[in-house]
Every structure is written in structure tokens, then in C-alpha cells.
mmCIF file of N, CA and C and ligand atoms in Angstrom:
data_model
loop_
_atom_site.group_PDB
_atom_site.id
_atom_site.type_symbol
_atom_site.label_atom_id
_atom_site.label_comp_id
_atom_site.label_asym_id
_atom_site.label_seq_id
_atom_site.Cartn_x
_atom_site.Cartn_y
_atom_site.Cartn_z
ATOM 1 N N MET W 189 -58.183 15.237 169.794
ATOM 2 C CA MET W 189 -59.373 15.165 170.627
ATOM 3 C C MET W 189 -60.059 13.789 170.363
ATOM 4 N N ALA W 190 -60.440 13.089 171.436
ATOM 5 C CA ALA W 190 -61.144 11.814 171.265
ATOM 6 C C ALA W 190 -62.595 12.094 170.819
ATOM 7 N N TYR W 191 -63.104 11.145 170.023
ATOM 8 C CA TYR W 191 -64.485 11.241 169.535
ATOM 9 C C TYR W 191 -65.460 11.313 170.746
ATOM 10 N N ASP W 192 -66.337 12.271 170.725
ATOM 11 C CA ASP W 192 -67.322 12.446 171.817
ATOM 12 C C ASP W 192 -68.610 11.701 171.437
ATOM 13 N N GLN W 193 -68.877 10.605 172.120
ATOM 14 C CA GLN W 193 -70.063 9.758 171.820
ATOM 15 C C GLN W 193 -71.334 10.574 172.061
ATOM 16 N N ASN W 194 -71.273 11.685 172.731
ATOM 17 C CA ASN W 194 -72.486 12.447 173.042
ATOM 18 C C ASN W 194 -72.628 13.689 172.164
ATOM 19 N N ASN W 195 -71.860 13.771 171.056
ATOM 20 C CA ASN W 195 -72.100 14.904 170.163
ATOM 21 C C ASN W 195 -73.502 14.749 169.557
ATOM 22 N N ILE W 196 -74.047 15.873 169.095
ATOM 23 C CA ILE W 196 -75.475 15.874 168.680
ATOM 24 C C ILE W 196 -75.718 14.924 167.523
ATOM 25 N N PHE W 197 -74.773 14.752 166.587
ATOM 26 C CA PHE W 197 -75.033 13.872 165.462
ATOM 27 C C PHE W 197 -74.996 12.390 165.895
ATOM 28 N N ALA W 198 -74.150 12.057 166.875
ATOM 29 C CA ALA W 198 -74.136 10.700 167.411
ATOM 30 C C ALA W 198 -75.482 10.445 168.067
ATOM 31 N N LYS W 199 -76.019 11.457 168.742
ATOM 32 C CA LYS W 199 -77.370 11.264 169.373
ATOM 33 C C LYS W 199 -78.436 11.075 168.325
ATOM 34 N N ILE W 200 -78.341 11.863 167.226
ATOM 35 C CA ILE W 200 -79.315 11.720 166.125
ATOM 36 C C ILE W 200 -79.240 10.268 165.574
ATOM 37 N N LEU W 201 -78.024 9.779 165.375
ATOM 38 C CA LEU W 201 -77.843 8.406 164.872
ATOM 39 C C LEU W 201 -78.432 7.365 165.793
ATOM 40 N N ARG W 202 -78.332 7.629 167.097
ATOM 41 C CA ARG W 202 -78.862 6.640 168.073
ATOM 42 C C ARG W 202 -80.356 6.881 168.324
ATOM 43 N N ASP W 203 -80.939 7.872 167.595
ATOM 44 C CA ASP W 203 -82.323 8.191 167.749
ATOM 45 C C ASP W 203 -82.641 8.768 169.158
ATOM 46 N N GLU W 204 -81.623 9.411 169.730
ATOM 47 C CA GLU W 204 -81.817 10.062 171.033
ATOM 48 C C GLU W 204 -82.096 11.535 170.882
ATOM 49 N N ALA W 205 -81.974 12.053 169.668
ATOM 50 C CA ALA W 205 -82.298 13.457 169.355
ATOM 51 C C ALA W 205 -83.088 13.469 168.054
ATOM 52 N N PRO W 206 -84.026 14.415 167.907
ATOM 53 C CA PRO W 206 -84.880 14.417 166.737
ATOM 54 C C PRO W 206 -84.150 15.041 165.522
ATOM 55 N N CYS W 207 -84.656 14.712 164.363
ATOM 56 C CA CYS W 207 -84.147 15.367 163.130
ATOM 57 C C CYS W 207 -85.196 15.150 162.028
ATOM 58 N N PHE W 208 -85.014 15.887 160.921
ATOM 59 C CA PHE W 208 -85.868 15.669 159.747
ATOM 60 C C PHE W 208 -85.003 14.868 158.766
ATOM 61 N N LYS W 209 -85.250 13.557 158.788
ATOM 62 C CA LYS W 209 -84.430 12.632 157.973
ATOM 63 C C LYS W 209 -84.862 12.676 156.535
ATOM 64 N N VAL W 210 -83.891 12.582 155.629
ATOM 65 C CA VAL W 210 -84.211 12.487 154.219
ATOM 66 C C VAL W 210 -83.757 11.146 153.580
ATOM 67 N N TYR W 211 -82.799 10.507 154.175
ATOM 68 C CA TYR W 211 -82.223 9.301 153.580
ATOM 69 C C TYR W 211 -81.418 8.529 154.584
ATOM 70 N N GLU W 212 -81.419 7.182 154.412
ATOM 71 C CA GLU W 212 -80.590 6.347 155.278
ATOM 72 C C GLU W 212 -80.232 5.052 154.534
ATOM 73 N N ASP W 213 -79.004 4.616 154.673
ATOM 74 C CA ASP W 213 -78.653 3.236 154.225
ATOM 75 C C ASP W 213 -77.781 2.614 155.326
ATOM 76 N N ASP W 214 -77.113 1.489 155.017
ATOM 77 C CA ASP W 214 -76.398 0.811 156.079
ATOM 78 C C ASP W 214 -75.200 1.596 156.622
ATOM 79 N N LYS W 215 -74.618 2.509 155.806
ATOM 80 C CA LYS W 215 -73.427 3.212 156.257
ATOM 81 C C LYS W 215 -73.593 4.705 156.426
ATOM 82 N N THR W 216 -74.705 5.254 155.957
ATOM 83 C CA THR W 216 -74.856 6.720 156.014
ATOM 84 C C THR W 216 -76.280 7.128 156.433
ATOM 85 N N PHE W 217 -76.395 8.395 156.791
ATOM 86 C CA PHE W 217 -77.690 8.942 157.231
ATOM 87 C C PHE W 217 -77.689 10.410 156.802
ATOM 88 N N ALA W 218 -78.838 10.902 156.322
ATOM 89 C CA ALA W 218 -78.905 12.309 155.843
ATOM 90 C C ALA W 218 -80.168 12.955 156.423
ATOM 91 N N PHE W 219 -80.048 14.257 156.739
ATOM 92 C CA PHE W 219 -81.107 14.967 157.413
ATOM 93 C C PHE W 219 -80.962 16.487 157.168
ATOM 94 N N MET W 220 -82.012 17.237 157.473
ATOM 95 C CA MET W 220 -81.970 18.689 157.235
ATOM 96 C C MET W 220 -81.156 19.366 158.345
ATOM 97 N N ASP W 221 -80.352 20.325 157.905
ATOM 98 C CA ASP W 221 -79.597 21.133 158.877
ATOM 99 C C ASP W 221 -80.625 22.057 159.589
ATOM 100 N N VAL W 222 -80.586 22.034 160.923
ATOM 101 C CA VAL W 222 -81.599 22.770 161.694
ATOM 102 C C VAL W 222 -81.370 24.273 161.689
ATOM 103 N N MET W 223 -80.162 24.692 161.332
ATOM 104 C CA MET W 223 -79.845 26.135 161.185
ATOM 105 C C MET W 223 -79.315 26.373 159.780
ATOM 106 N N PRO W 224 -80.198 26.188 158.790
ATOM 107 C CA PRO W 224 -79.750 26.158 157.410
ATOM 108 C C PRO W 224 -79.122 27.469 156.920
ATOM 109 N N GLN W 225 -78.110 27.310 156.063
ATOM 110 C CA GLN W 225 -77.519 28.530 155.445
ATOM 111 C C GLN W 225 -78.303 28.930 154.210
ATOM 112 N N ALA W 226 -79.168 27.999 153.736
ATOM 113 C CA ALA W 226 -80.099 28.309 152.622
ATOM 114 C C ALA W 226 -81.181 27.227 152.752
ATOM 115 N N ASP W 227 -82.348 27.490 152.189
ATOM 116 C CA ASP W 227 -83.397 26.453 152.184
ATOM 117 C C ASP W 227 -82.831 25.204 151.478
ATOM 118 N N GLY W 228 -83.066 24.049 152.067
ATOM 119 C CA GLY W 228 -82.613 22.818 151.428
ATOM 120 C C GLY W 228 -81.259 22.337 151.992
ATOM 121 N N HIS W 229 -80.666 23.076 152.895
ATOM 122 C CA HIS W 229 -79.346 22.720 153.448
ATOM 123 C C HIS W 229 -79.473 21.334 154.100
ATOM 124 N N THR W 230 -78.770 20.377 153.555
ATOM 125 C CA THR W 230 -78.862 18.976 153.967
ATOM 126 C C THR W 230 -77.489 18.507 154.459
ATOM 127 N N LEU W 231 -77.515 17.605 155.446
ATOM 128 C CA LEU W 231 -76.259 17.061 155.969
ATOM 129 C C LEU W 231 -76.206 15.564 155.747
ATOM 130 N N VAL W 232 -75.034 15.042 155.376
ATOM 131 C CA VAL W 232 -74.825 13.607 155.200
ATOM 132 C C VAL W 232 -73.765 13.189 156.223
ATOM 133 N N ILE W 233 -74.067 12.151 157.016
ATOM 134 C CA ILE W 233 -73.098 11.704 158.009
ATOM 135 C C ILE W 233 -72.877 10.183 157.860
ATOM 136 N N PRO W 234 -71.663 9.711 158.239
ATOM 137 C CA PRO W 234 -71.425 8.301 158.261
ATOM 138 C C PRO W 234 -71.899 7.664 159.554
ATOM 139 N N LYS W 235 -72.315 6.419 159.486
ATOM 140 C CA LYS W 235 -72.667 5.660 160.715
ATOM 141 C C LYS W 235 -71.382 5.084 161.296
ATOM 142 N N PHE W 236 -70.458 5.980 161.594
ATOM 143 C CA PHE W 236 -69.124 5.595 161.985
ATOM 144 C C PHE W 236 -68.621 6.722 162.874
ATOM 145 N N PRO W 237 -68.018 6.413 164.014
ATOM 146 C CA PRO W 237 -67.596 7.431 164.987
ATOM 147 C C PRO W 237 -66.340 8.177 164.580
ATOM 148 N N ALA W 238 -66.447 9.031 163.575
ATOM 149 C CA ALA W 238 -65.267 9.809 163.115
ATOM 150 C C ALA W 238 -65.536 11.287 163.339
ATOM 151 N N GLU W 239 -64.561 11.955 163.963
ATOM 152 C CA GLU W 239 -64.711 13.405 164.137
ATOM 153 C C GLU W 239 -64.533 14.141 162.812
ATOM 154 N N ASN W 240 -63.634 13.614 161.995
ATOM 155 C CA ASN W 240 -63.249 14.340 160.744
ATOM 156 C C ASN W 240 -62.669 13.373 159.729
ATOM 157 N N ILE W 241 -62.255 13.900 158.606
ATOM 158 C CA ILE W 241 -61.752 13.086 157.484
ATOM 159 C C ILE W 241 -60.551 12.246 157.880
ATOM 160 N N PHE W 242 -59.796 12.709 158.891
ATOM 161 C CA PHE W 242 -58.539 12.020 159.255
ATOM 162 C C PHE W 242 -58.786 10.724 160.032
ATOM 163 N N ASP W 243 -59.949 10.598 160.665
ATOM 164 C CA ASP W 243 -60.165 9.326 161.343
ATOM 165 C C ASP W 243 -61.387 8.570 160.784
ATOM 166 N N LEU W 244 -61.774 8.887 159.554
ATOM 167 C CA LEU W 244 -62.881 8.200 158.915
ATOM 168 C C LEU W 244 -62.382 6.960 158.157
ATOM 169 N N ASP W 245 -63.031 5.811 158.444
ATOM 170 C CA ASP W 245 -62.747 4.572 157.732
ATOM 171 C C ASP W 245 -62.958 4.820 156.222
ATOM 172 N N PRO W 246 -62.039 4.374 155.362
ATOM 173 C CA PRO W 246 -62.173 4.608 153.924
ATOM 174 C C PRO W 246 -63.494 4.116 153.325
ATOM 175 N N GLU W 247 -63.963 3.002 153.805
ATOM 176 C CA GLU W 247 -65.253 2.480 153.280
ATOM 177 C C GLU W 247 -66.413 3.468 153.565
ATOM 178 N N TYR W 248 -66.333 4.071 154.706
ATOM 179 C CA TYR W 248 -67.378 5.038 155.084
ATOM 180 C C TYR W 248 -67.163 6.362 154.353
ATOM 181 N N ALA W 249 -65.905 6.705 154.077
ATOM 182 C CA ALA W 249 -65.632 7.901 153.253
ATOM 183 C C ALA W 249 -66.255 7.724 151.889
ATOM 184 N N ALA W 250 -66.100 6.503 151.353
ATOM 185 C CA ALA W 250 -66.702 6.212 150.027
ATOM 186 C C ALA W 250 -68.227 6.287 150.110
ATOM 187 N N ALA W 251 -68.783 5.730 151.199
ATOM 188 C CA ALA W 251 -70.221 5.664 151.362
ATOM 189 C C ALA W 251 -70.784 7.090 151.513
ATOM 190 N N VAL W 252 -70.129 7.954 152.223
ATOM 191 C CA VAL W 252 -70.619 9.338 152.351
ATOM 192 C C VAL W 252 -70.599 10.004 150.992
ATOM 193 N N SER W 253 -69.534 9.811 150.239
ATOM 194 C CA SER W 253 -69.452 10.412 148.874
ATOM 195 C C SER W 253 -70.577 9.873 147.996
ATOM 196 N N LEU W 254 -70.864 8.604 148.072
ATOM 197 C CA LEU W 254 -71.946 8.032 147.236
ATOM 198 C C LEU W 254 -73.298 8.649 147.634
ATOM 199 N N THR W 255 -73.518 8.794 148.938
ATOM 200 C CA THR W 255 -74.794 9.397 149.365
ATOM 201 C C THR W 255 -74.914 10.843 148.963
ATOM 202 N N VAL W 256 -73.799 11.584 149.070
ATOM 203 C CA VAL W 256 -73.838 12.977 148.564
ATOM 204 C C VAL W 256 -74.164 12.992 147.088
ATOM 205 N N HIS W 257 -73.558 12.058 146.330
ATOM 206 C CA HIS W 257 -73.781 11.973 144.903
ATOM 207 C C HIS W 257 -75.245 11.635 144.585
ATOM 208 N N LYS W 258 -75.828 10.817 145.433
ATOM 209 C CA LYS W 258 -77.246 10.421 145.258
ATOM 210 C C LYS W 258 -78.195 11.566 145.609
ATOM 211 N N LEU W 259 -77.869 12.305 146.693
ATOM 212 C CA LEU W 259 -78.727 13.357 147.183
ATOM 213 C C LEU W 259 -78.631 14.640 146.385
ATOM 214 N N ALA W 260 -77.428 14.960 145.903
ATOM 215 C CA ALA W 260 -77.214 16.265 145.246
ATOM 216 C C ALA W 260 -78.251 16.565 144.164
ATOM 217 N N PRO W 261 -78.487 15.667 143.215
ATOM 218 C CA PRO W 261 -79.494 16.000 142.200
ATOM 219 C C PRO W 261 -80.900 16.146 142.726
ATOM 220 N N ALA W 262 -81.204 15.371 143.812
ATOM 221 C CA ALA W 262 -82.562 15.474 144.389
ATOM 222 C C ALA W 262 -82.731 16.838 145.088
ATOM 223 N N VAL W 263 -81.674 17.271 145.784
ATOM 224 C CA VAL W 263 -81.752 18.600 146.465
ATOM 225 C C VAL W 263 -81.825 19.717 145.380
ATOM 226 N N LYS W 264 -81.042 19.578 144.366
ATOM 227 C CA LYS W 264 -80.990 20.580 143.258
ATOM 228 C C LYS W 264 -82.366 20.693 142.671
ATOM 229 N N ARG W 265 -82.993 19.558 142.368
ATOM 230 C CA ARG W 265 -84.321 19.586 141.736
ATOM 231 C C ARG W 265 -85.390 20.115 142.719
ATOM 232 N N ALA W 266 -85.334 19.636 143.987
ATOM 233 C CA ALA W 266 -86.354 19.970 144.965
ATOM 234 C C ALA W 266 -86.417 21.529 145.182
ATOM 235 N N PHE W 267 -85.255 22.187 145.082
ATOM 236 C CA PHE W 267 -85.216 23.608 145.340
ATOM 237 C C PHE W 267 -84.976 24.451 144.088
ATOM 238 N N LYS W 268 -85.000 23.748 142.922
ATOM 239 C CA LYS W 268 -84.770 24.436 141.675
ATOM 240 C C LYS W 268 -83.538 25.328 141.749
ATOM 241 N N ALA W 269 -82.483 24.737 142.298
ATOM 242 C CA ALA W 269 -81.265 25.500 142.559
ATOM 243 C C ALA W 269 -80.303 25.402 141.339
ATOM 244 N N PRO W 270 -79.920 26.527 140.753
ATOM 245 C CA PRO W 270 -78.972 26.487 139.633
ATOM 246 C C PRO W 270 -77.588 25.995 140.112
ATOM 247 N N GLY W 271 -77.252 26.292 141.355
ATOM 248 C CA GLY W 271 -75.924 25.855 141.900
ATOM 249 C C GLY W 271 -76.086 25.107 143.183
ATOM 250 N N LEU W 272 -75.068 24.313 143.519
ATOM 251 C CA LEU W 272 -75.135 23.525 144.754
ATOM 252 C C LEU W 272 -73.719 23.531 145.352
ATOM 253 N N MET W 273 -73.618 23.929 146.632
ATOM 254 C CA MET W 273 -72.332 23.890 147.294
ATOM 255 C C MET W 273 -72.242 22.628 148.138
ATOM 256 N N ILE W 274 -71.083 21.937 148.022
ATOM 257 C CA ILE W 274 -70.869 20.750 148.872
ATOM 258 C C ILE W 274 -69.591 21.053 149.652
ATOM 259 N N ALA W 275 -69.727 20.976 150.997
ATOM 260 C CA ALA W 275 -68.594 21.346 151.859
ATOM 261 C C ALA W 275 -68.435 20.363 153.012
ATOM 262 N N GLN W 276 -67.222 20.231 153.504
ATOM 263 C CA GLN W 276 -66.969 19.321 154.625
ATOM 264 C C GLN W 276 -65.808 19.914 155.396
ATOM 265 N N LEU W 277 -66.076 20.333 156.634
ATOM 266 C CA LEU W 277 -65.050 21.090 157.423
ATOM 267 C C LEU W 277 -64.352 20.148 158.398
ATOM 268 N N ASN W 278 -63.066 20.335 158.522
ATOM 269 C CA ASN W 278 -62.253 19.477 159.401
ATOM 270 C C ASN W 278 -61.503 20.308 160.424
ATOM 271 N N GLY W 279 -61.965 20.271 161.679
ATOM 272 C CA GLY W 279 -61.323 21.031 162.766
ATOM 273 C C GLY W 279 -61.936 22.373 162.985
ATOM 274 N N ALA W 280 -61.872 22.776 164.261
ATOM 275 C CA ALA W 280 -62.470 24.094 164.627
ATOM 276 C C ALA W 280 -61.864 25.207 163.784
ATOM 277 N N GLU W 281 -60.563 25.073 163.499
ATOM 278 C CA GLU W 281 -59.871 26.116 162.722
ATOM 279 C C GLU W 281 -60.481 26.290 161.318
ATOM 280 N N ALA W 282 -61.071 25.178 160.827
ATOM 281 C CA ALA W 282 -61.693 25.195 159.483
ATOM 282 C C ALA W 282 -63.165 25.608 159.595
ATOM 283 N N GLY W 283 -63.642 25.819 160.833
ATOM 284 C CA GLY W 283 -65.041 26.226 161.002
ATOM 285 C C GLY W 283 -65.949 25.117 161.474
ATOM 286 N N GLN W 284 -65.368 23.914 161.706
ATOM 287 C CA GLN W 284 -66.226 22.788 162.147
ATOM 288 C C GLN W 284 -66.798 23.092 163.525
ATOM 289 N N THR W 285 -68.069 22.846 163.720
ATOM 290 C CA THR W 285 -68.682 23.095 165.014
ATOM 291 C C THR W 285 -69.310 21.848 165.651
ATOM 292 N N VAL W 286 -69.596 20.827 164.816
ATOM 293 C CA VAL W 286 -70.093 19.539 165.354
ATOM 294 C C VAL W 286 -69.107 18.493 164.983
ATOM 295 N N PHE W 287 -68.598 17.754 165.994
ATOM 296 C CA PHE W 287 -67.451 16.922 165.780
ATOM 297 C C PHE W 287 -67.783 15.452 165.518
ATOM 298 N N HIS W 288 -68.712 15.291 164.567
ATOM 299 C CA HIS W 288 -68.977 14.004 163.893
ATOM 300 C C HIS W 288 -68.943 14.382 162.416
ATOM 301 N N LEU W 289 -68.052 13.729 161.618
ATOM 302 C CA LEU W 289 -67.881 14.152 160.237
ATOM 303 C C LEU W 289 -69.209 14.292 159.487
ATOM 304 N N HIS W 290 -69.344 15.335 158.695
ATOM 305 C CA HIS W 290 -70.541 15.533 157.902
ATOM 306 C C HIS W 290 -70.216 16.328 156.642
ATOM 307 N N SER W 291 -70.968 16.038 155.592
ATOM 308 C CA SER W 291 -70.908 16.863 154.368
ATOM 309 C C SER W 291 -72.146 17.715 154.318
ATOM 310 N N HIS W 292 -71.940 18.997 153.939
ATOM 311 C CA HIS W 292 -73.053 19.937 153.761
ATOM 312 C C HIS W 292 -73.436 19.931 152.288
ATOM 313 N N ILE W 293 -74.721 19.891 151.993
ATOM 314 C CA ILE W 293 -75.205 20.122 150.620
ATOM 315 C C ILE W 293 -76.126 21.376 150.677
ATOM 316 N N ILE W 294 -75.674 22.439 149.987
ATOM 317 C CA ILE W 294 -76.364 23.727 150.177
ATOM 318 C C ILE W 294 -76.754 24.319 148.778
ATOM 319 N N PRO W 295 -78.052 24.455 148.508
ATOM 320 C CA PRO W 295 -78.488 25.094 147.269
ATOM 321 C C PRO W 295 -77.991 26.554 147.173
ATOM 322 N N ARG W 296 -77.549 26.958 145.984
ATOM 323 C CA ARG W 296 -77.039 28.319 145.800
ATOM 324 C C ARG W 296 -77.752 28.934 144.577
ATOM 325 N N PHE W 297 -77.985 30.240 144.743
ATOM 326 C CA PHE W 297 -78.693 31.043 143.703
ATOM 327 C C PHE W 297 -77.885 32.276 143.423
ATOM 328 N N ASN W 298 -77.957 32.741 142.196
ATOM 329 C CA ASN W 298 -77.348 34.026 141.828
ATOM 330 C C ASN W 298 -77.874 35.134 142.716
ATOM 331 N N GLY W 299 -76.986 35.889 143.342
ATOM 332 C CA GLY W 299 -77.409 37.078 144.082
ATOM 333 C C GLY W 299 -77.983 36.763 145.457
ATOM 334 N N LEU W 300 -78.066 35.508 145.841
ATOM 335 C CA LEU W 300 -78.611 35.184 147.173
ATOM 336 C C LEU W 300 -77.484 34.688 148.053
ATOM 337 N N GLU W 301 -77.059 35.563 148.987
ATOM 338 C CA GLU W 301 -75.976 35.215 149.901
ATOM 339 C C GLU W 301 -76.401 34.080 150.820
ATOM 340 N N MET W 302 -75.457 33.240 151.199
ATOM 341 C CA MET W 302 -75.763 32.225 152.200
ATOM 342 C C MET W 302 -75.946 32.898 153.570
ATOM 343 N N LYS W 303 -76.825 32.314 154.414
ATOM 344 C CA LYS W 303 -76.959 32.858 155.775
ATOM 345 C C LYS W 303 -75.719 32.482 156.576
ATOM 346 N N LEU W 304 -75.571 33.094 157.749
ATOM 347 C CA LEU W 304 -74.410 32.759 158.575
ATOM 348 C C LEU W 304 -74.466 31.298 159.052
ATOM 349 N N HIS W 305 -73.268 30.768 159.220
ATOM 350 C CA HIS W 305 -73.077 29.339 159.599
ATOM 351 C C HIS W 305 -73.665 29.087 161.000
ATOM 352 N N ALA W 306 -74.530 28.038 161.104
ATOM 353 C CA ALA W 306 -75.019 27.545 162.394
ATOM 354 C C ALA W 306 -75.502 28.633 163.301
ATOM 355 N N ARG W 307 -76.347 29.555 162.784
ATOM 356 C CA ARG W 307 -76.702 30.720 163.566
ATOM 357 C C ARG W 307 -78.179 30.772 163.935
ATOM 358 N N GLN W 308 -79.060 30.556 162.893
ATOM 359 C CA GLN W 308 -80.477 30.830 163.096
ATOM 360 C C GLN W 308 -81.299 29.567 162.863
ATOM 361 N N MET W 309 -82.066 29.193 163.945
ATOM 362 C CA MET W 309 -82.904 28.002 163.879
ATOM 363 C C MET W 309 -84.036 28.195 162.876
ATOM 364 N N ALA W 310 -84.275 27.165 162.055
ATOM 365 C CA ALA W 310 -85.354 27.251 161.050
ATOM 366 C C ALA W 310 -86.685 26.848 161.689
ATOM 367 N N ASP W 311 -87.753 27.229 161.000
ATOM 368 C CA ASP W 311 -89.093 26.796 161.380
ATOM 369 C C ASP W 311 -89.187 25.265 161.114
ATOM 370 N N PHE W 312 -89.661 24.517 162.124
ATOM 371 C CA PHE W 312 -89.676 23.079 161.990
ATOM 372 C C PHE W 312 -90.652 22.563 160.939
ATOM 373 N N ASP W 313 -91.820 23.273 160.790
ATOM 374 C CA ASP W 313 -92.766 22.868 159.744
ATOM 375 C C ASP W 313 -92.130 22.966 158.372
ATOM 376 N N LEU W 314 -91.370 24.076 158.198
ATOM 377 C CA LEU W 314 -90.722 24.302 156.917
ATOM 378 C C LEU W 314 -89.636 23.200 156.651
ATOM 379 N N LEU W 315 -88.896 22.871 157.687
ATOM 380 C CA LEU W 315 -87.841 21.843 157.512
ATOM 381 C C LEU W 315 -88.470 20.488 157.170
ATOM 382 N N LYS W 316 -89.647 20.209 157.780
ATOM 383 C CA LYS W 316 -90.340 18.965 157.531
ATOM 384 C C LYS W 316 -90.754 18.928 156.015
ATOM 385 N N GLN W 317 -91.304 20.086 155.569
ATOM 386 C CA GLN W 317 -91.734 20.174 154.194
ATOM 387 C C GLN W 317 -90.543 20.015 153.256
ATOM 388 N N HIS W 318 -89.420 20.660 153.572
ATOM 389 C CA HIS W 318 -88.270 20.565 152.701
ATOM 390 C C HIS W 318 -87.733 19.135 152.644
ATOM 391 N N ALA W 319 -87.734 18.433 153.773
ATOM 392 C CA ALA W 319 -87.321 17.031 153.794
ATOM 393 C C ALA W 319 -88.247 16.198 152.871
ATOM 394 N N GLU W 320 -89.553 16.513 152.930
ATOM 395 C CA GLU W 320 -90.502 15.768 152.089
ATOM 396 C C GLU W 320 -90.224 16.039 150.583
ATOM 397 N N TRP W 321 -89.931 17.277 150.257
ATOM 398 C CA TRP W 321 -89.604 17.619 148.859
ATOM 399 C C TRP W 321 -88.412 16.781 148.356
ATOM 400 N N ILE W 322 -87.380 16.745 149.198
ATOM 401 C CA ILE W 322 -86.174 16.014 148.796
ATOM 402 C C ILE W 322 -86.483 14.500 148.666
ATOM 403 N N MET W 323 -87.234 13.991 149.614
ATOM 404 C CA MET W 323 -87.567 12.518 149.536
ATOM 405 C C MET W 323 -88.417 12.256 148.303
ATOM 406 N N ALA W 324 -89.280 13.153 147.959
ATOM 407 C CA ALA W 324 -90.107 12.930 146.742
ATOM 408 C C ALA W 324 -89.212 12.905 145.524
ATOM 409 N N GLU W 325 -88.209 13.813 145.468
ATOM 410 C CA GLU W 325 -87.308 13.798 144.318
ATOM 411 C C GLU W 325 -86.414 12.523 144.299
ATOM 412 N N LEU W 326 -86.056 12.051 145.480
ATOM 413 C CA LEU W 326 -85.254 10.801 145.524
ATOM 414 C C LEU W 326 -86.050 9.645 144.948
ATOM 415 N N LYS W 327 -87.345 9.638 145.162
ATOM 416 C CA LYS W 327 -88.190 8.556 144.629
ATOM 417 C C LYS W 327 -88.229 8.589 143.094
ATOM 418 N N GLN W 328 -88.076 9.800 142.520
ATOM 419 C CA GLN W 328 -88.114 9.967 141.065
ATOM 420 C C GLN W 328 -86.845 9.392 140.418
ATOM 421 N N ALA W 329 -85.748 9.396 141.212
ATOM 422 C CA ALA W 329 -84.450 9.078 140.633
ATOM 423 C C ALA W 329 -84.383 7.669 140.082
HETATM 424 P P1 LIG A 595 -70.001 22.269 160.958
HETATM 425 O O1 LIG A 595 -69.817 23.695 161.504
HETATM 426 O O2 LIG A 595 -69.533 21.357 162.003
HETATM 427 O O3 LIG A 595 -69.395 22.088 159.600
HETATM 428 O O4 LIG A 595 -71.552 22.105 160.748
HETATM 429 C C1 LIG A 595 -72.428 21.728 161.726
HETATM 430 C C2 LIG A 595 -73.803 21.925 161.193
HETATM 431 O O5 LIG A 595 -74.713 21.266 162.000
HETATM 432 C C3 LIG A 595 -74.223 23.412 161.139
HETATM 433 O O6 LIG A 595 -74.602 23.750 159.798
HETATM 434 C C4 LIG A 595 -75.372 23.507 162.121
HETATM 435 O O7 LIG A 595 -76.387 24.357 161.700
HETATM 436 C C5 LIG A 595 -75.871 22.059 162.177
HETATM 437 N N1 LIG A 595 -76.449 21.651 163.438
HETATM 438 C C6 LIG A 595 -75.990 21.972 164.709
HETATM 439 N N2 LIG A 595 -76.765 21.372 165.627
HETATM 440 C C7 LIG A 595 -77.695 20.679 164.939
HETATM 441 C C8 LIG A 595 -78.799 19.847 165.377
HETATM 442 O O8 LIG A 595 -79.051 19.653 166.538
HETATM 443 N N3 LIG A 595 -79.566 19.288 164.387
HETATM 444 C C9 LIG A 595 -79.317 19.486 163.090
HETATM 445 N N4 LIG A 595 -80.126 18.914 162.212
HETATM 446 N N5 LIG A 595 -78.310 20.242 162.638
HETATM 447 C C10 LIG A 595 -77.503 20.838 163.554
#
């Protein structure tokens, strides 16, 4: 499948769709998942038109990993999460629903099941607050 320039994450990157941003550098962008599987569910995307890992430029693959590495402790601290799941799905068969490569960072707690994938829209005020918590922790780093 050819990369769709109008997928929602491409629109977010072009500032044509809103999001609650937490971080940006020259190669990557991170923001709150609008249908989070847990509070603090954050997405990291490359500023590169790749559907999945197979068509991602290696430099951008490295940049996404570095941003995940930078954000993970901030998300963990912001949500006092004992565990953190990092996932990246490739292809519809793997569960991918948005076809611009992204890594999920999801806080995990003992006995608290994750919500269903991409199912329920979060309250926007809450997402805004969660983004602010993460950005505050990033400043501490
Ligand atoms: P995937 O299934 O492709 O691995 O994950 C796509 C993720 O994007 C899902 O977790 C879903 O909740 C999230 N998502 C879908 N549409 C939007 C949107 O418009 N804005 C944001 N911030 N997240 C979205």
C-alpha cells in the first residue's frame, strides 16, 4: 500500500489536525493518544512518510527510538507507573489502524487491564492535563 499523505498523523504533523503535543525535535513528534488504552498513553512518530518499520529511513528509526527513550521515564514518573509498555504495530494484521509509523508508550499497573485499542475517546481537558504532566517531567530530566 502506498503511503497516504492524508492519514491523521500526517495531518497532525502538518498542523492540519489538532493534538495534545508533548515533545518535538527535528525528526520526531510526540502527542497524547486520543483514545488511550491507559492514562498517559503517548505516541511517538517520525517526521518521515513511513507506513511501518519496513519503509522507515534508518536515521528516523533511530530518532524514534531515542525519543521513546527520552519520553519513557517522563511518562513513568508523570503517572507513577510501575510498568510501561512500548509497542509498535506493523500492518493491519498486527493490529495497526493508523498507517503512519508510531510507537505507543502505555503506563501499566498491577491488576489494571488496558482499555480496548482505539475505542473510546478521552476527555480533552484530561488529555491536556496529562500532556502538561509529561512536559513538566521532561523539564526535570
Ligand atoms: P495503531 O492501531 O495504528 O497501532 O494505533 C493508532 C493509535 O492512534 C490508536 O491508539 C488510536 O487511539 C490513536 N488515534 C487514532 N486517531 C487519532 C487521532 O486523531 N489523534 C490521536 N492523538 N490519536 C489517534
